[in-house]
Tab-separated table of C-alpha atoms in Angstrom:
chain	number	residue	atom	x	y	z
A	2	MET	CA	51.999	11.675	-3.004
A	3	VAL	CA	55.479	10.642	-4.160
A	4	LYS	CA	57.781	10.069	-1.210
A	5	ILE	CA	61.532	10.590	-1.329
A	6	CYS	CA	64.019	9.528	1.309
A	7	GLY	CA	67.531	10.942	1.403
A	8	ILE	CA	70.018	8.810	3.340
A	9	GLY	CA	72.796	11.010	4.699
A	10	ALA	CA	72.403	14.535	6.089
A	11	GLY	CA	75.780	15.926	5.118
A	12	TYR	CA	77.043	18.497	2.626
A	13	VAL	CA	75.344	16.733	-0.308
A	14	GLY	CA	72.244	15.110	1.153
A	15	GLY	CA	70.922	18.011	3.201
A	16	PRO	CA	71.074	20.779	0.572
A	17	THR	CA	70.008	18.478	-2.302
A	18	MET	CA	66.910	17.204	-0.525
A	19	ALA	CA	66.034	20.724	0.673
A	20	VAL	CA	66.048	22.115	-2.874
A	21	ILE	CA	63.996	19.177	-4.190
A	22	ALA	CA	61.446	19.922	-1.449
A	23	LEU	CA	61.474	23.613	-2.388
A	24	LYS	CA	60.934	22.993	-6.087
A	25	CYS	CA	58.528	20.063	-5.724
A	26	PRO	CA	55.963	21.036	-3.045
A	27	SER	CA	53.788	18.041	-3.960
A	28	ILE	CA	56.591	15.606	-3.036
A	29	GLU	CA	57.264	14.567	0.562
A	30	VAL	CA	60.999	14.595	1.305
A	31	ALA	CA	62.565	12.967	4.361
A	32	VAL	CA	66.266	13.281	5.176
A	33	VAL	CA	67.481	10.533	7.490
A	34	ASP	CA	70.746	9.967	9.336
A	35	ILE	CA	71.867	7.772	12.247
A	36	SER	CA	73.553	10.784	13.880
A	37	HIS	CA	71.131	12.246	16.423
A	38	SER	CA	73.254	15.371	16.884
A	39	ARG	CA	73.315	16.080	13.157
A	40	ILE	CA	69.562	15.652	12.759
A	41	SER	CA	68.951	17.812	15.841
A	42	ALA	CA	71.059	20.534	14.226
A	43	TRP	CA	69.043	20.327	10.999
A	44	ASN	CA	65.886	20.807	13.087
A	45	SER	CA	67.342	23.779	14.981
A	46	ASP	CA	68.020	27.428	14.158
A	47	LYS	CA	71.741	26.673	13.654
A	48	LEU	CA	72.214	24.227	10.784
A	49	PRO	CA	75.162	21.787	10.950
A	50	ILE	CA	76.764	23.247	7.818
A	51	TYR	CA	77.150	26.766	6.472
A	52	GLU	CA	76.080	27.347	2.901
A	53	PRO	CA	74.761	30.686	1.542
A	54	GLY	CA	71.000	30.466	0.983
A	55	LEU	CA	70.599	27.056	2.657
A	56	GLU	CA	69.018	28.342	5.856
A	57	GLU	CA	66.304	30.195	3.926
A	58	VAL	CA	65.438	27.112	1.841
A	59	VAL	CA	65.266	24.829	4.882
A	60	LYS	CA	63.104	27.222	6.891
A	61	GLN	CA	60.718	27.615	3.959
A	62	CYS	CA	60.162	23.859	3.585
A	63	ARG	CA	60.835	22.310	6.992
A	64	GLY	CA	57.632	21.203	8.675
A	65	LYS	CA	55.769	21.246	5.360
A	66	ASN	CA	57.139	18.743	2.863
A	67	LEU	CA	60.669	18.480	4.284
A	68	LEU	CA	61.600	16.689	7.485
A	69	PHE	CA	64.789	15.513	9.141
A	70	SER	CA	64.650	12.296	11.125
A	71	THR	CA	66.672	9.524	12.757
A	72	ASP	CA	63.857	7.034	12.083
A	73	VAL	CA	65.814	5.611	9.168
A	74	GLU	CA	63.902	2.350	8.707
A	75	LYS	CA	60.466	3.985	8.654
A	76	HIS	CA	61.267	6.526	5.948
A	77	ILE	CA	63.213	4.081	3.787
A	78	SER	CA	60.295	1.652	3.947
A	79	GLU	CA	57.777	4.317	2.916
A	80	ALA	CA	59.837	5.921	0.137
A	81	ASP	CA	59.360	5.460	-3.596
A	82	ILE	CA	62.774	6.927	-4.451
A	83	ILE	CA	65.818	6.726	-2.178
A	84	PHE	CA	68.800	9.048	-2.631
A	85	VAL	CA	71.970	7.735	-0.978
A	86	SER	CA	74.428	10.509	-0.062
A	87	VAL	CA	76.665	8.763	2.455
A	88	ASN	CA	80.378	9.386	2.815
A	89	THR	CA	82.801	7.431	0.587
A	90	PRO	CA	86.224	8.283	2.067
A	91	THR	CA	89.547	6.926	0.892
A	92	LYS	CA	90.360	3.553	2.468
A	93	SER	CA	92.806	3.797	5.363
A	94	GLY	CA	93.693	0.093	5.408
A	95	GLY	CA	93.483	-3.139	3.450
A	96	LEU	CA	93.438	-3.562	-0.317
A	97	GLY	CA	93.769	-0.217	-2.074
A	98	ALA	CA	94.595	1.668	1.140
A	99	GLY	CA	95.303	5.333	0.489
A	100	LYS	CA	93.654	5.321	-2.954
A	101	ALA	CA	90.509	3.181	-3.244
A	102	ALA	CA	87.128	4.446	-2.058
A	103	ASP	CA	85.788	2.950	1.172
A	104	LEU	CA	82.226	1.813	0.445
A	105	THR	CA	81.461	0.628	3.985
A	106	TYR	CA	78.749	3.238	4.531
A	107	TRP	CA	77.261	2.613	1.095
A	108	GLU	CA	77.065	-1.139	1.689
A	109	SER	CA	75.498	-0.575	5.103
A	110	ALA	CA	72.885	1.718	3.561
A	111	ALA	CA	72.131	-0.812	0.795
A	112	ARG	CA	71.636	-3.612	3.310
A	113	MET	CA	69.305	-1.397	5.330
A	114	VAL	CA	67.268	-0.627	2.198
A	115	ALA	CA	67.055	-4.344	1.359
A	116	ASP	CA	66.011	-5.312	4.894
A	117	VAL	CA	63.144	-2.859	5.308
A	118	SER	CA	61.754	-2.531	1.776
A	119	LYS	CA	58.360	-4.128	1.169
A	120	SER	CA	57.707	-2.410	-2.160
A	121	ASN	CA	59.661	-1.627	-5.324
A	122	LYS	CA	62.207	1.179	-5.007
A	123	ILE	CA	64.404	3.361	-7.165
A	124	VAL	CA	67.797	3.722	-5.444
A	125	VAL	CA	69.811	6.739	-6.570
A	126	GLU	CA	73.569	7.073	-6.150
A	127	LYS	CA	74.367	10.653	-5.126
A	128	SER	CA	77.679	9.822	-3.467
A	129	THR	CA	80.807	9.783	-5.589
A	130	VAL	CA	81.532	6.096	-6.159
A	131	PRO	CA	83.933	3.949	-8.219
A	132	VAL	CA	82.806	2.784	-11.639
A	133	ARG	CA	80.486	-0.265	-11.498
A	134	THR	CA	79.512	0.299	-7.862
A	135	ALA	CA	75.897	0.027	-8.994
A	136	GLU	CA	76.573	-3.588	-9.957
A	137	ALA	CA	77.673	-4.433	-6.416
A	138	ILE	CA	74.723	-2.547	-4.917
A	139	GLU	CA	72.320	-4.469	-7.143
A	140	LYS	CA	73.704	-7.764	-5.843
A	141	ILE	CA	73.295	-6.691	-2.219
A	142	LEU	CA	69.740	-5.518	-2.803
A	143	THR	CA	68.558	-8.514	-4.818
A	144	HIS	CA	70.120	-11.127	-2.504
A	145	ASN	CA	68.909	-9.593	0.752
A	146	SER	CA	65.448	-8.225	-0.023
A	147	SER	CA	61.993	-9.649	0.452
A	148	LYS	CA	60.775	-11.910	-2.305
A	149	GLY	CA	59.113	-10.003	-5.115
A	150	VAL	CA	60.597	-6.593	-4.284
A	151	LYS	CA	62.453	-5.071	-7.239
A	152	PHE	CA	65.049	-2.339	-7.301
A	153	GLN	CA	66.361	-0.067	-10.015
A	154	ILE	CA	69.720	1.610	-9.452
A	155	LEU	CA	70.370	5.027	-10.944
A	156	SER	CA	73.528	7.120	-10.881
A	157	ASN	CA	72.775	10.810	-10.359
A	158	PRO	CA	76.110	12.323	-9.272
A	159	GLU	CA	76.229	15.732	-7.637
A	160	PHE	CA	78.224	18.552	-9.191
A	161	LEU	CA	78.091	20.997	-6.302
A	162	SER	CA	80.712	23.531	-5.315
A	163	GLU	CA	80.702	24.391	-1.634
A	164	GLY	CA	79.906	28.045	-1.184
A	165	THR	CA	77.574	28.028	-4.206
A	166	ALA	CA	75.768	24.711	-3.620
A	167	ILE	CA	72.250	26.160	-3.447
A	168	GLN	CA	72.688	28.083	-6.683
A	169	ASP	CA	74.285	25.008	-8.253
A	170	LEU	CA	71.146	23.046	-7.332
A	171	ILE	CA	68.621	25.695	-8.334
A	172	LYS	CA	70.355	26.585	-11.616
A	173	PRO	CA	72.514	23.560	-12.505
A	174	ASP	CA	74.607	23.649	-15.660
A	175	ARG	CA	73.611	19.998	-16.113
A	176	VAL	CA	71.914	17.107	-14.345
A	177	LEU	CA	73.295	13.660	-15.144
A	178	ILE	CA	71.178	10.510	-14.794
A	179	GLY	CA	72.591	7.085	-15.607
A	180	GLY	CA	70.562	3.881	-15.657
A	181	ARG	CA	70.158	0.456	-17.207
A	182	ASP	CA	69.330	0.156	-20.917
A	183	GLY	CA	66.308	-2.123	-20.488
A	184	PRO	CA	62.667	-0.989	-20.236
A	185	GLU	CA	62.643	-0.960	-16.414
A	186	GLY	CA	65.874	0.997	-16.274
A	187	GLN	CA	64.598	3.551	-18.757
A	188	GLU	CA	61.342	3.884	-16.841
A	189	ALA	CA	63.298	4.615	-13.661
A	190	ILE	CA	65.323	7.274	-15.497
A	191	LEU	CA	62.116	8.953	-16.650
A	192	LYS	CA	60.716	8.989	-13.104
A	193	LEU	CA	63.809	10.700	-11.729
A	194	LYS	CA	63.914	13.023	-14.726
A	195	GLY	CA	60.314	13.950	-13.929
A	196	ILE	CA	61.417	15.329	-10.564
A	197	TYR	CA	64.094	17.547	-12.082
A	198	ASP	CA	61.679	18.644	-14.810
A	199	HIS	CA	59.963	20.794	-12.164
A	200	TRP	CA	62.755	23.365	-12.463
A	201	VAL	CA	65.608	22.210	-14.708
A	202	PRO	CA	65.355	22.875	-18.485
A	203	GLU	CA	65.133	19.632	-20.450
A	204	ASP	CA	68.278	20.349	-22.478
A	205	ARG	CA	70.298	20.392	-19.263
A	206	ILE	CA	69.251	16.890	-18.216
A	207	ILE	CA	71.651	14.321	-19.651
A	208	THR	CA	70.876	10.607	-19.601
A	209	THR	CA	73.555	7.928	-19.982
A	210	ASN	CA	74.241	4.347	-19.010
A	211	LEU	CA	75.168	3.634	-15.390
A	212	TRP	CA	78.899	3.307	-15.908
A	213	SER	CA	79.242	6.529	-17.884
A	214	ALA	CA	77.461	8.479	-15.151
A	215	GLU	CA	79.645	6.991	-12.404
A	216	LEU	CA	82.875	7.673	-14.291
A	217	SER	CA	81.782	11.168	-15.342
A	218	LYS	CA	81.760	12.307	-11.721
A	219	LEU	CA	85.317	11.101	-11.102
A	220	ALA	CA	86.451	12.553	-14.428
A	221	ASP	CA	84.792	15.892	-13.650
A	222	ASN	CA	86.672	16.378	-10.384
A	223	ALA	CA	89.914	15.070	-11.875
A	224	PHE	CA	89.785	17.561	-14.760
A	225	LEU	CA	88.999	20.471	-12.431
A	226	ALA	CA	91.804	19.557	-10.036
A	227	GLN	CA	94.137	19.144	-12.994
A	228	ARG	CA	93.448	22.741	-14.078
A	229	ILE	CA	94.252	24.044	-10.593
A	230	SER	CA	97.490	22.079	-10.405
A	231	SER	CA	98.395	23.223	-13.923
A	232	ILE	CA	98.039	26.926	-13.126
A	233	ASN	CA	99.786	26.424	-9.775
A	234	ALA	CA	102.709	24.796	-11.586
A	235	MET	CA	102.807	27.851	-13.848
A	236	SER	CA	102.788	30.137	-10.794
A	237	ALA	CA	106.139	28.745	-9.679
A	238	LEU	CA	107.589	29.445	-13.121
A	239	CYS	CA	106.122	32.956	-13.127
A	240	GLU	CA	107.891	33.858	-9.902
A	241	VAL	CA	111.352	33.102	-11.272
A	242	THR	CA	110.891	34.421	-14.821
A	243	GLY	CA	109.221	37.777	-14.200
A	244	ALA	CA	105.850	36.739	-15.596
A	245	GLU	CA	102.665	37.452	-13.610
A	246	VAL	CA	100.389	34.459	-13.106
A	247	SER	CA	97.249	36.622	-13.126
A	248	GLN	CA	98.193	37.939	-16.565
A	249	VAL	CA	99.037	34.465	-17.841
A	250	SER	CA	95.751	33.182	-16.437
A	251	HIS	CA	93.820	36.025	-18.084
A	252	ALA	CA	95.443	35.297	-21.453
A	253	LEU	CA	94.556	31.620	-21.142
A	254	SER	CA	90.979	32.399	-20.107
A	255	LYS	CA	90.326	34.238	-23.370
A	256	ASN	CA	90.985	31.057	-25.318
A	257	THR	CA	87.452	29.741	-25.737
A	258	LYS	CA	88.839	26.203	-25.846
A	259	ILE	CA	90.115	26.684	-22.273
A	260	GLY	CA	87.823	29.214	-20.581
A	261	PRO	CA	88.265	31.224	-17.360
A	262	LYS	CA	87.169	28.859	-14.583
A	263	PHE	CA	89.608	27.176	-12.175
A	264	LEU	CA	92.577	29.199	-13.438
A	265	ASN	CA	93.257	31.117	-10.227
A	266	ALA	CA	96.650	30.302	-8.724
A	267	SER	CA	96.596	29.647	-4.986
A	268	VAL	CA	98.255	27.837	-2.125
A	269	GLY	CA	96.553	24.643	-3.344
A	270	PHE	CA	93.182	22.956	-3.703
A	271	GLY	CA	91.304	21.338	-0.842
A	272	GLY	CA	87.836	20.049	-0.049
A	273	SER	CA	86.409	16.591	0.304
A	274	CYS	CA	86.357	15.624	-3.362
A	275	PHE	CA	89.357	16.431	-5.525
A	276	GLN	CA	92.130	14.458	-3.835
A	277	LYS	CA	89.828	11.582	-2.836
A	278	ASP	CA	88.386	11.205	-6.319
A	279	ILE	CA	91.730	11.460	-8.113
A	280	LEU	CA	93.201	8.798	-5.832
A	281	ASN	CA	90.180	6.638	-6.567
A	282	LEU	CA	90.768	7.168	-10.277
A	283	VAL	CA	94.442	6.240	-9.793
A	284	TYR	CA	93.421	3.031	-8.049
A	285	ILE	CA	90.961	2.084	-10.793
A	286	CYS	CA	93.648	2.696	-13.428
A	287	GLU	CA	96.206	0.624	-11.524
A	288	SER	CA	93.689	-2.179	-10.985
A	289	ASN	CA	93.156	-2.346	-14.734
A	290	GLY	CA	96.863	-2.317	-15.571
A	291	LEU	CA	96.888	1.296	-16.812
A	292	ILE	CA	100.012	2.281	-14.889
A	293	GLU	CA	101.014	5.196	-17.135
A	294	VAL	CA	97.524	6.692	-16.853
A	295	ALA	CA	97.617	6.244	-13.070
A	296	ASN	CA	100.999	8.007	-12.879
A	297	TYR	CA	99.636	10.895	-14.926
A	298	TRP	CA	96.831	11.540	-12.430
A	299	LYS	CA	99.147	11.022	-9.449
A	300	GLN	CA	101.126	14.011	-10.660
A	301	VAL	CA	98.116	16.306	-10.126
A	302	ILE	CA	98.187	15.402	-6.425
A	303	LYS	CA	101.972	15.778	-6.264
A	304	VAL	CA	101.845	19.298	-7.721
A	305	ASN	CA	99.175	20.239	-5.191
A	306	ASP	CA	101.322	18.956	-2.317
A	307	TYR	CA	104.328	20.765	-3.807
A	308	GLN	CA	102.413	24.056	-3.915
A	309	LYS	CA	101.605	23.868	-0.207
A	310	SER	CA	105.154	22.990	0.833
A	311	ARG	CA	106.509	25.684	-1.513
A	312	PHE	CA	104.337	28.262	0.251
A	313	VAL	CA	105.611	27.218	3.690
A	314	ASN	CA	109.204	27.312	2.472
A	315	ARG	CA	108.638	30.798	1.066
A	316	VAL	CA	107.313	32.048	4.411
A	317	VAL	CA	110.270	30.645	6.340
A	318	SER	CA	112.954	31.686	3.856
A	319	SER	CA	111.534	35.207	3.509
A	320	MET	CA	111.481	35.760	7.262
A	321	PHE	CA	115.263	35.317	7.531
A	322	ASN	CA	115.125	31.510	7.399
A	323	THR	CA	113.315	31.043	10.672
A	324	VAL	CA	109.858	31.594	12.119
A	325	SER	CA	110.760	30.079	15.477
A	326	GLY	CA	108.997	32.040	18.217
A	327	LYS	CA	107.501	34.469	15.693
A	328	LYS	CA	103.788	35.193	15.640
A	329	ILE	CA	102.176	34.374	12.293
A	330	ALA	CA	98.578	35.457	11.699
A	331	VAL	CA	96.656	32.879	9.679
A	332	LEU	CA	93.615	34.458	8.027
A	333	GLY	CA	91.226	31.783	6.834
A	334	PHE	CA	91.124	28.073	7.605
A	335	ALA	CA	88.237	26.751	5.461
A	336	PHE	CA	89.337	25.288	2.131
A	337	LYS	CA	87.461	28.070	0.290
A	338	LYS	CA	85.245	31.031	1.119
A	339	ASP	CA	81.537	30.744	1.937
A	340	THR	CA	81.860	27.354	3.593
A	341	SER	CA	82.771	26.047	7.032
A	342	ASP	CA	84.254	22.881	5.522
A	343	THR	CA	87.898	22.214	6.365
A	344	ARG	CA	88.327	18.792	4.787
A	345	LYS	CA	91.747	18.643	3.086
A	346	THR	CA	92.070	22.417	3.411
A	347	PRO	CA	95.565	23.633	2.472
A	348	ALA	CA	95.579	25.533	5.765
A	349	ILE	CA	96.160	22.284	7.665
A	350	ASP	CA	99.430	21.503	5.888
A	351	VAL	CA	100.593	25.125	5.925
A	352	CYS	CA	99.909	25.481	9.658
A	353	LYS	CA	101.592	22.174	10.456
A	354	GLY	CA	104.583	23.184	8.360
A	355	LEU	CA	104.917	26.479	10.247
A	356	LEU	CA	104.422	24.768	13.593
A	357	GLY	CA	107.197	22.387	12.598
A	358	ASP	CA	109.489	25.417	12.518
A	359	ASN	CA	108.170	26.460	15.971
A	360	ALA	CA	106.058	29.393	14.783
A	361	CYS	CA	103.299	30.749	17.028
A	362	LEU	CA	100.042	30.830	15.090
A	363	SER	CA	97.101	33.158	15.612
A	364	ILE	CA	94.258	31.778	13.498
A	365	TYR	CA	91.023	33.476	12.451
A	366	ASP	CA	88.250	32.154	10.221
A	367	PRO	CA	84.746	33.678	10.227
A	368	LYS	CA	82.911	30.339	9.951
A	369	VAL	CA	85.194	27.572	11.237
A	370	SER	CA	84.954	26.778	14.949
A	371	GLU	CA	87.904	26.657	17.339
A	372	GLU	CA	87.094	23.025	18.069
A	373	GLN	CA	87.307	22.108	14.380
A	374	ILE	CA	90.612	23.930	13.848
A	375	LEU	CA	92.231	22.248	16.843
A	376	LYS	CA	90.903	18.872	15.708
A	377	ASP	CA	92.301	19.371	12.198
A	378	LEU	CA	95.686	20.298	13.628
A	379	SER	CA	95.562	17.260	15.931
A	380	LEU	CA	95.709	19.475	19.019
A	381	SER	CA	93.646	19.524	22.169
A	382	SER	CA	92.610	22.627	24.083
A	383	ALA	CA	94.828	21.541	26.954
A	384	ALA	CA	97.838	21.117	24.700
A	385	THR	CA	97.246	24.532	23.136
A	386	THR	CA	97.126	26.191	26.549
A	387	THR	CA	100.350	24.481	27.556
A	388	VAL	CA	102.359	24.917	24.396
A	389	LYS	CA	100.845	28.288	23.429
A	390	GLN	CA	101.800	27.776	19.793
A	391	VAL	CA	98.237	28.009	18.490
A	392	ASN	CA	95.684	30.638	19.411
A	393	ILE	CA	92.220	30.795	17.804
A	394	VAL	CA	90.896	34.361	17.826
A	395	ARG	CA	87.659	36.230	17.096
A	396	ASP	CA	88.663	38.689	14.378
A	397	ALA	CA	91.394	39.533	11.919
A	398	TYR	CA	92.705	42.530	13.850
A	399	GLU	CA	93.229	40.438	16.968
A	400	ALA	CA	94.994	37.801	14.867
A	401	THR	CA	97.395	40.310	13.300
A	402	LYS	CA	98.211	42.369	16.414
A	403	ASP	CA	101.958	42.058	17.178
A	404	ALA	CA	102.364	39.517	14.372
A	405	HIS	CA	105.546	39.278	12.327
A	406	GLY	CA	103.706	37.988	9.266
A	407	ILE	CA	100.268	37.308	7.798
A	408	CYS	CA	99.254	34.280	5.724
A	409	ILE	CA	96.041	34.607	3.702
A	410	LEU	CA	94.836	31.017	3.270
A	411	THR	CA	91.128	31.470	2.435
A	412	GLU	CA	89.714	34.051	0.024
A	413	TRP	CA	87.052	35.443	2.396
A	414	ASP	CA	85.784	38.784	1.097
A	415	GLU	CA	86.349	40.504	4.449
A	416	PHE	CA	90.107	40.048	4.095
A	417	LYS	CA	90.064	42.273	1.010
A	418	THR	CA	88.593	45.231	2.903
A	419	LEU	CA	90.570	45.208	6.153
A	420	ASP	CA	92.187	48.465	7.233
A	421	TYR	CA	95.704	47.382	6.349
A	422	GLN	CA	97.234	50.627	7.586
A	423	LYS	CA	95.822	49.805	11.022
A	424	VAL	CA	97.058	46.223	10.650
A	425	PHE	CA	100.545	47.413	9.692
A	426	ASP	CA	100.767	49.884	12.579
A	427	ASN	CA	100.049	47.089	15.085
A	428	MET	CA	102.493	44.522	13.656
A	429	GLN	CA	106.147	43.787	14.330
A	430	LYS	CA	108.535	45.229	11.755
A	431	PRO	CA	109.409	44.311	9.117
A	432	ALA	CA	105.799	43.252	8.497
A	433	PHE	CA	105.272	40.439	6.003
A	434	VAL	CA	102.165	39.444	4.043
A	435	PHE	CA	101.980	36.104	2.239
A	436	ASP	CA	98.899	36.126	0.017
A	437	GLY	CA	98.074	32.493	-0.686
A	438	ARG	CA	94.924	33.400	-2.608
A	439	ASN	CA	96.029	36.440	-4.629
A	440	ILE	CA	93.143	38.570	-3.361
A	441	LEU	CA	95.021	41.633	-2.078
A	442	ASN	CA	96.217	44.808	-3.788
A	443	VAL	CA	99.946	44.198	-3.592
A	444	ASP	CA	100.972	47.710	-4.687
A	445	LYS	CA	98.890	49.386	-1.964
A	446	LEU	CA	100.262	47.045	0.677
A	447	ARG	CA	103.814	47.856	-0.382
A	448	GLU	CA	103.052	51.578	-0.253
A	449	ILE	CA	101.995	51.094	3.363
A	450	GLY	CA	105.294	49.356	4.080
A	451	PHE	CA	104.509	45.651	3.974
A	452	ILE	CA	106.893	43.126	2.441
A	453	VAL	CA	104.509	41.130	0.241
A	454	TYR	CA	104.744	37.706	-1.339
A	455	SER	CA	101.915	36.871	-3.729
A	456	ILE	CA	101.730	33.531	-5.515
A	457	GLY	CA	102.770	33.683	-9.145
A	458	ARG	CA	104.133	37.241	-9.061
A	459	PRO	CA	107.769	37.886	-9.960
A	460	LEU	CA	110.066	37.321	-6.993
A	461	HIS	CA	112.035	40.532	-7.608
A	462	GLN	CA	108.930	42.567	-6.793
A	463	TRP	CA	109.019	41.457	-3.187
A	464	GLN	CA	112.798	41.078	-3.003
A	465	ASP	CA	113.184	44.747	-3.995
A	466	ASN	CA	110.832	45.583	-1.121
A	467	MET	CA	112.947	43.730	1.459
A	468	PRO	CA	114.646	45.916	4.084
A	469	GLN	CA	118.269	46.489	3.271
A	470	PRO	CA	120.984	46.039	5.926
A	471	GLN	CA	122.377	49.300	7.303
A	472	GLN	CA	125.937	50.133	6.309
A	473	ALA	CA	128.423	50.779	9.085
């Protein structure tokens, strides 16, 4: 039986290994991690991450050909193919701080593989890594392994979107495998391809050299983030010209050379990948003397930061230039719907911006824990009790009760179907809604009596709805 070991039980490693186990029942799949709490969660009824469909896949395979373990050395030693899905955050210090990828976890994993391997292995990069990382990994493996043990490094980047990760794995639009050009490299590619052949059509499996595969992942996220920043830049122009961003977006989507995806204006993009990978790309460009190219990609990040600060400024300016002491209901904290992930979520910057103006926040998200929200806002439970500026609540109606304004920061479906008449009746007046995801029916809200700001809609539409001062 072929044995696979997945190092890293996070957002990539756990779901990826679970789907391989589901689709390849003859393959034994072990997911290993040094975190005992994380592995315990994977072996429990409450998985450490929320992803639609993941729980069903894990329960179907766990205890059969899928196991989660902290016995890292044992499963690495026994594996034929090792998938490495460890975190590669942006460096916080040293050379390239703030831009370059930190490969500390990757190097640690490679040294572990070298130390315990007694037989030949295929080592697969699943993490997003800088171009030519495979070269460095090869050196670590070959200089630290037992004599006679050979390794082949493959790049097999993930292209998962949180919230749809299981479907992305079961029905991928493409699988990319990069390897060396020689006979051994090509043989390794075929072995990995043979795993995906169990369920992925052959025309969707792309093979390249190592460096093309590594760069393709960075380029993929950079291009997607660029589209979001581009439409968000247009949303600002729409507001002051009378154009509607949804109509502009729809017109663009009908151009087959552009297409409809990632053209929804919002408060900004978040998640673990886009900003990290663009900064990594910037660093690689700068390191190779491509300053103009680096500056081009920096602008994507700057527009994203601008969109978040623009949203905060709109909230404050609309509410008579101050939110001090006012209750603002924040609906949604995850960076997108159908995930509990809050990494780089726009909600963090928006909440901090409002807190900076002394707003009182009442935050509700259906999947993000109170502990995580307080951690992301750099607050402790004790501080929250004392200051009383942040309150994490159990439902949207509790969040909006007695609020002066509502900020929609995640596009959860339940926010579309709330009883907004009930919400309005229980709010302070005038009652404001700031739709940071453009998911609400603005006209209906205005009929109820709300003053509504929706990203990319003409400013006069909400200015006309503002309460007028009474004449003496």
